[in-house]
XYZ file of N, CA and C in Angstrom:
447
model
N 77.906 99.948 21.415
C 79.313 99.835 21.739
C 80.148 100.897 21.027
N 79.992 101.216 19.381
C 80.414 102.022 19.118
C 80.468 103.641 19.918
N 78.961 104.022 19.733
C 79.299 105.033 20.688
C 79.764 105.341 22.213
N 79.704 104.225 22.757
C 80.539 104.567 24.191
C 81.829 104.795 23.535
N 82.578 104.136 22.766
C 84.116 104.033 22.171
C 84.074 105.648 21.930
N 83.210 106.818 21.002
C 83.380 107.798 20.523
C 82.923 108.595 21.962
N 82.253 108.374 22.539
C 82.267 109.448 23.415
C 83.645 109.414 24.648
N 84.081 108.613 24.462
C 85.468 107.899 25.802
C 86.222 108.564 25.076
N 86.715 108.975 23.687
C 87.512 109.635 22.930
C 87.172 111.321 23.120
N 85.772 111.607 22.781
C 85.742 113.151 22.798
C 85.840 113.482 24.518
N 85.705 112.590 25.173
C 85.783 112.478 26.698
C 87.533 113.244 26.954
N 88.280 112.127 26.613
C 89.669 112.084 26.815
C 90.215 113.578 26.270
N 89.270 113.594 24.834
C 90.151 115.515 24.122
C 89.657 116.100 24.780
N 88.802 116.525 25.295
C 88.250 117.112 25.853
C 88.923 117.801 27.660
N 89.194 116.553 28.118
C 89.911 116.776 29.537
C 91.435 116.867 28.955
N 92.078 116.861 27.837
C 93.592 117.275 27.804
C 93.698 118.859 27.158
N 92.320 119.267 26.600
C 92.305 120.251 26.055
C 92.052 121.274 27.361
N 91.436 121.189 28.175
C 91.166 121.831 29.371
C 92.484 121.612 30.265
N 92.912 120.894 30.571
C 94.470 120.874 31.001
C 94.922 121.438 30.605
N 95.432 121.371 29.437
C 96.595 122.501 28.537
C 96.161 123.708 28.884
N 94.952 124.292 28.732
C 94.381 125.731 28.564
C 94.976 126.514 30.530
N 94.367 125.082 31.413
C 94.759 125.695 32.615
C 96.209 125.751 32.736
N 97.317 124.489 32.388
C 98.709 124.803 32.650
C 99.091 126.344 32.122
N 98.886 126.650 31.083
C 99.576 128.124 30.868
C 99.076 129.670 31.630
N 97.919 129.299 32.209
C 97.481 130.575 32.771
C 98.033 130.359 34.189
N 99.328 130.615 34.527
C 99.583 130.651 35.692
C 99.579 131.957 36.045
N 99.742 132.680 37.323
C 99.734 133.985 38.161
C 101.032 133.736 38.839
N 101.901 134.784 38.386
C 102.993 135.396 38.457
C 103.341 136.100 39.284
N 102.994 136.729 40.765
C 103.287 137.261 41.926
C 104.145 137.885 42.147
N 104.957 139.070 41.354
C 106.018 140.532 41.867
C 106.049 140.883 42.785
N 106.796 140.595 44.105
C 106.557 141.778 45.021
C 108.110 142.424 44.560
N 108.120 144.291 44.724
C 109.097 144.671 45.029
C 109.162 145.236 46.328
N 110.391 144.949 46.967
C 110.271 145.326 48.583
C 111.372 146.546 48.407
N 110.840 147.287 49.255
C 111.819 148.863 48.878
C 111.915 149.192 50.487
N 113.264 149.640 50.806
C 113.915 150.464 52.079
C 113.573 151.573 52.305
N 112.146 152.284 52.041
C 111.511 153.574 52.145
C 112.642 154.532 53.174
N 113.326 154.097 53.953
C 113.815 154.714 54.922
C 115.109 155.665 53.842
N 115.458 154.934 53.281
C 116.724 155.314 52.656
C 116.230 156.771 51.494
N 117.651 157.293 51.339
C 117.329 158.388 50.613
C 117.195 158.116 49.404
N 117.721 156.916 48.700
C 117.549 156.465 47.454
C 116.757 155.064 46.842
N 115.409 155.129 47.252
C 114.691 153.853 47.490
C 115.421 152.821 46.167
N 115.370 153.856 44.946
C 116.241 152.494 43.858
C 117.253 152.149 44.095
N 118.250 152.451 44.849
C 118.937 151.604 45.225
C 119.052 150.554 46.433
N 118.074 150.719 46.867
C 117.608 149.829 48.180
C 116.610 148.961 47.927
N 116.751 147.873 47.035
C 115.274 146.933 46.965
C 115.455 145.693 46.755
N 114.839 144.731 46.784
C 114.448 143.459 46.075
C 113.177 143.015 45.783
N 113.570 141.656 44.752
C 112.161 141.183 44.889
C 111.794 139.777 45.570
N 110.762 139.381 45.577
C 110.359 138.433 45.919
C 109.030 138.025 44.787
N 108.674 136.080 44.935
C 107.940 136.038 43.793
C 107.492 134.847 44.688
N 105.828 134.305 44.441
C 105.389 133.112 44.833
C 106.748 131.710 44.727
N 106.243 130.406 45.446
C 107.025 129.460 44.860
C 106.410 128.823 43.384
N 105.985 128.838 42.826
C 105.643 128.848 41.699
C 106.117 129.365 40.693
N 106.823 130.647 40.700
C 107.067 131.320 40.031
C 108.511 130.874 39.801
N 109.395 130.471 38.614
C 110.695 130.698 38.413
C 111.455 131.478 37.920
N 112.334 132.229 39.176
C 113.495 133.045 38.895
C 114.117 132.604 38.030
N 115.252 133.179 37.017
C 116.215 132.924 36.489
C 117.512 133.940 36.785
N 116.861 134.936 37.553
C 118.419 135.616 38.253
C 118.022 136.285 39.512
N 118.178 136.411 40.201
C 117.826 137.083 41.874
C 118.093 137.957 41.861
N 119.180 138.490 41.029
C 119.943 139.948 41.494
C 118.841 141.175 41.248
N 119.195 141.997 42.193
C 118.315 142.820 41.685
C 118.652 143.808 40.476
N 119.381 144.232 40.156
C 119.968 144.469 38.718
C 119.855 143.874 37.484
N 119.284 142.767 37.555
C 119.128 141.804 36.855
C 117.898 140.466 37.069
N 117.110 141.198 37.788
C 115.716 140.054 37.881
C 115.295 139.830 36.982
N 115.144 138.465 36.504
C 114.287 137.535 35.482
C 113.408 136.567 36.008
N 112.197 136.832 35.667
C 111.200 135.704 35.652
C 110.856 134.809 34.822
N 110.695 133.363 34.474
C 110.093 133.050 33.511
C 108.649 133.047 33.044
N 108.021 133.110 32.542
C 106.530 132.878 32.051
C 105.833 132.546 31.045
N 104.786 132.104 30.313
C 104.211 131.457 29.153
C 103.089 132.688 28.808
N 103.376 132.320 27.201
C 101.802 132.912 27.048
C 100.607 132.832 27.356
N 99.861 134.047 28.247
C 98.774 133.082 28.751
C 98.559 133.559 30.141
N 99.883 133.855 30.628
C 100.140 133.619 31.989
C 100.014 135.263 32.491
N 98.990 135.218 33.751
C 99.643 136.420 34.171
C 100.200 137.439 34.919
N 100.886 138.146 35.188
C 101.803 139.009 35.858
C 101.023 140.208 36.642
N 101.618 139.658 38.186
C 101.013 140.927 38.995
C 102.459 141.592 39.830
N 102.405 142.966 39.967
C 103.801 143.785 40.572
C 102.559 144.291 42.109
N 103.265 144.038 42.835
C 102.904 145.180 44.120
C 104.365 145.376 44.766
N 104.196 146.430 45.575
C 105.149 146.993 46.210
C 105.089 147.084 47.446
N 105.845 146.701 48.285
C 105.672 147.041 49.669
C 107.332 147.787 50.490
N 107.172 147.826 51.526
C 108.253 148.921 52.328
C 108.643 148.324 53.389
N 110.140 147.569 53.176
C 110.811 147.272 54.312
C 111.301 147.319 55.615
N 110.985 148.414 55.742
C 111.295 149.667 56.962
C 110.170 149.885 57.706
N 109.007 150.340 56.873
C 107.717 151.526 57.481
C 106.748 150.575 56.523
N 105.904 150.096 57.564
C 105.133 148.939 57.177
C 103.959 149.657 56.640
N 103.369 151.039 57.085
C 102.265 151.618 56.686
C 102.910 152.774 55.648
N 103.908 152.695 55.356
C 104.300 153.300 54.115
C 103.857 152.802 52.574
N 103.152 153.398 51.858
C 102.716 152.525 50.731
C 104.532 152.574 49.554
N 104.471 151.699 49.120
C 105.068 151.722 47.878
C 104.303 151.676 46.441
N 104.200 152.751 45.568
C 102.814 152.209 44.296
C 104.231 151.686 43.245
N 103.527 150.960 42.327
C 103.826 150.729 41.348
C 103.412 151.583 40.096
N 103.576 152.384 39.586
C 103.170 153.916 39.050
C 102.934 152.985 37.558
N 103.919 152.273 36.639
C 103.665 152.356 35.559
C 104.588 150.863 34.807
N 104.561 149.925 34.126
C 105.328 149.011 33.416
C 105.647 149.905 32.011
N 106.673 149.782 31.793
C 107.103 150.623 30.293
C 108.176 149.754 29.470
N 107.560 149.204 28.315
C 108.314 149.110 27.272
C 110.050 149.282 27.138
N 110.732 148.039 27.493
C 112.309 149.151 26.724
C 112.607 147.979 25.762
N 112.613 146.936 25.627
C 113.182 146.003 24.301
C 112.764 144.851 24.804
N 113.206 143.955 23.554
C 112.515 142.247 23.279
C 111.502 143.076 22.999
N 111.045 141.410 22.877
C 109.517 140.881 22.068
C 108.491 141.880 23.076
N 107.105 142.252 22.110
C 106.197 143.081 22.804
C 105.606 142.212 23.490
N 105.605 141.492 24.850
C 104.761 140.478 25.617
C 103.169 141.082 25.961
N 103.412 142.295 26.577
C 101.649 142.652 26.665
C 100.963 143.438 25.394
N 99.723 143.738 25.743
C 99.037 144.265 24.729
C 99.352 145.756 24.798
N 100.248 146.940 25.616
C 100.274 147.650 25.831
C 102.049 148.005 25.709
N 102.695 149.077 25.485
C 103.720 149.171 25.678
C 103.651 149.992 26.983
N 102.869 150.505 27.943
C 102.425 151.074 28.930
C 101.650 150.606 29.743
N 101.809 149.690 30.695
C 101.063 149.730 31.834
C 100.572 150.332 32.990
N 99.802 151.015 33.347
C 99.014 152.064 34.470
C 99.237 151.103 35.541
N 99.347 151.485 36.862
C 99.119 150.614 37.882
C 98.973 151.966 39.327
N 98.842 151.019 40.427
C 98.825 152.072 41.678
C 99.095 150.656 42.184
N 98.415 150.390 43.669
C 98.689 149.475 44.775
C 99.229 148.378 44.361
N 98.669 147.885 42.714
C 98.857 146.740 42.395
C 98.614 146.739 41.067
N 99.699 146.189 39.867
C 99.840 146.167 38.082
C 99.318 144.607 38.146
N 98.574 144.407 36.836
C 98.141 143.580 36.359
C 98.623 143.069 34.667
N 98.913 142.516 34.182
C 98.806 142.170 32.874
C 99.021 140.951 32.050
N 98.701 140.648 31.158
C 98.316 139.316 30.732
C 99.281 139.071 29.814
N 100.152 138.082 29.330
C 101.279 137.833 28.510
C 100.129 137.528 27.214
N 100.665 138.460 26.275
C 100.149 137.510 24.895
C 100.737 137.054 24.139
N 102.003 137.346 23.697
C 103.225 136.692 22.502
C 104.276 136.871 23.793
N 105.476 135.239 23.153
C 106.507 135.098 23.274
C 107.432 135.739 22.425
N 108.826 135.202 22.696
C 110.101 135.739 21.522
C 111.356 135.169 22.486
N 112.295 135.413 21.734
C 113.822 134.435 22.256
C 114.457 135.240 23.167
N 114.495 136.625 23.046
C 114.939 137.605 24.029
C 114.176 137.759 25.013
N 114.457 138.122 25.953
C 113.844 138.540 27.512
C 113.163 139.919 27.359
N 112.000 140.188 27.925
C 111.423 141.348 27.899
C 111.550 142.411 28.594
N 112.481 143.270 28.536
C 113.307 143.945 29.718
C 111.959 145.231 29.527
N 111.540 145.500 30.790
C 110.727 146.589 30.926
C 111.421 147.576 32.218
N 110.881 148.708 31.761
C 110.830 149.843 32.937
C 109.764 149.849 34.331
N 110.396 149.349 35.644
C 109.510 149.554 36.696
C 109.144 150.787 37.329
N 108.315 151.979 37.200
C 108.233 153.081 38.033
C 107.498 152.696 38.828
N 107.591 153.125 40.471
C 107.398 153.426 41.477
C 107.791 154.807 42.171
N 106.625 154.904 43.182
C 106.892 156.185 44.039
C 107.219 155.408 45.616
N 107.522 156.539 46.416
C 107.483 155.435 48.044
C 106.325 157.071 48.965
N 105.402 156.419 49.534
C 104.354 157.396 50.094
C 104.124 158.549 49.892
N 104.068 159.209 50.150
C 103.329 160.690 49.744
C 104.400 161.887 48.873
N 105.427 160.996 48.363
C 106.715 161.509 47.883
C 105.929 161.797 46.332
N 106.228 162.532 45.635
C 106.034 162.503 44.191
C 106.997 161.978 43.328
N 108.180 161.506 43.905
C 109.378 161.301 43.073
C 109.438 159.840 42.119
N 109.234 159.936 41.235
C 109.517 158.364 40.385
C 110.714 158.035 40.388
N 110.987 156.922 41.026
C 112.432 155.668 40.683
C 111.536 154.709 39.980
N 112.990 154.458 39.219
C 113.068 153.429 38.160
C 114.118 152.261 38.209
N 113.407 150.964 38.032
C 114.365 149.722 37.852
C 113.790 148.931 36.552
N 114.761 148.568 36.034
C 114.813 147.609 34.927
C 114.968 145.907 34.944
N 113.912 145.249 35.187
C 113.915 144.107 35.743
C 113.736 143.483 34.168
N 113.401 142.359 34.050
C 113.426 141.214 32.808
C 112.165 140.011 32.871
N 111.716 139.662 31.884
C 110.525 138.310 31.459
C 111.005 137.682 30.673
N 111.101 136.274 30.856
C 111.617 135.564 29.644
C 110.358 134.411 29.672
N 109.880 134.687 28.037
C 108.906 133.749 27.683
C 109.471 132.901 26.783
N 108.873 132.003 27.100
C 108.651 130.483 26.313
C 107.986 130.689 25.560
N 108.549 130.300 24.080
C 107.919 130.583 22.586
C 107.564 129.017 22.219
């Protein structure tokens, strides 16, 4: 009797410890949608994000996502206009708050990847570069992460 009692216990830690571990690794879904047509793609864009994902501002001047440590963040780009137009996501860059990835530089092309490792109270405002198709030109937007510490 005793040990059924101890194993119903390491049973129970066991399945809340595996819960917890899965709640924080959620996937974070960026799309930025860009007006390739226009002469100034940064000023022509938005985003969009899974339903899962919570906004905390829409604007595009001001996009915030929330997210946990743990959790992680994908950017792709696509083209509002010209559907076989690629949009890349060239690079995530560092500008203030807390350092959330392991990198102050993220590499990307079709599609950025990266994994949150520390929180902080400020929002993680990074640099988005993108190109729009066979253009060489980098635009830049300054979107926001706010983690839960």
């Amino acid at each position: 009797m005793k040990l059924n009692r101890i194993s119903y216990f390491v049973f129970i830690f066991m399945i809340a410890v595996a819960s917890r571990g899965l709640y924080a690794q959620a996937v974070h879904e960026i799309t930025l949608i860009v007006d390739t047509k226009n002469a100034d793609p940064a000023k022509t864009y938005y985003f969009t994000v899974e339903k899962t994902t919570t906004v905390l501002n829409n604007t595009p001047a001001n996009f915030t996502i929330f997210a946990q440590v743990g959790d992680n963040i994908i950017w792709k780009g696509v083209s509002s206009t010209e559907p076989n137009t690629p949009v890349r996501i060239r690079a995530i860059k560092y500008i203030s708050g807390p350092r959330i990835f392991s990198s102050d530089v993220i590499k990307g092309n079709e599609m950025t990847r990266a994994t949150v490792i520390r929180g902080g109270k400020t929002p993680y405002k990074y640099q988005l570069q993108f190109n729009v198709g066979s253009n060489t030109n980098t635009y830049t937007i300054e979107p926001k992460i706010q983690i839960e510490e």
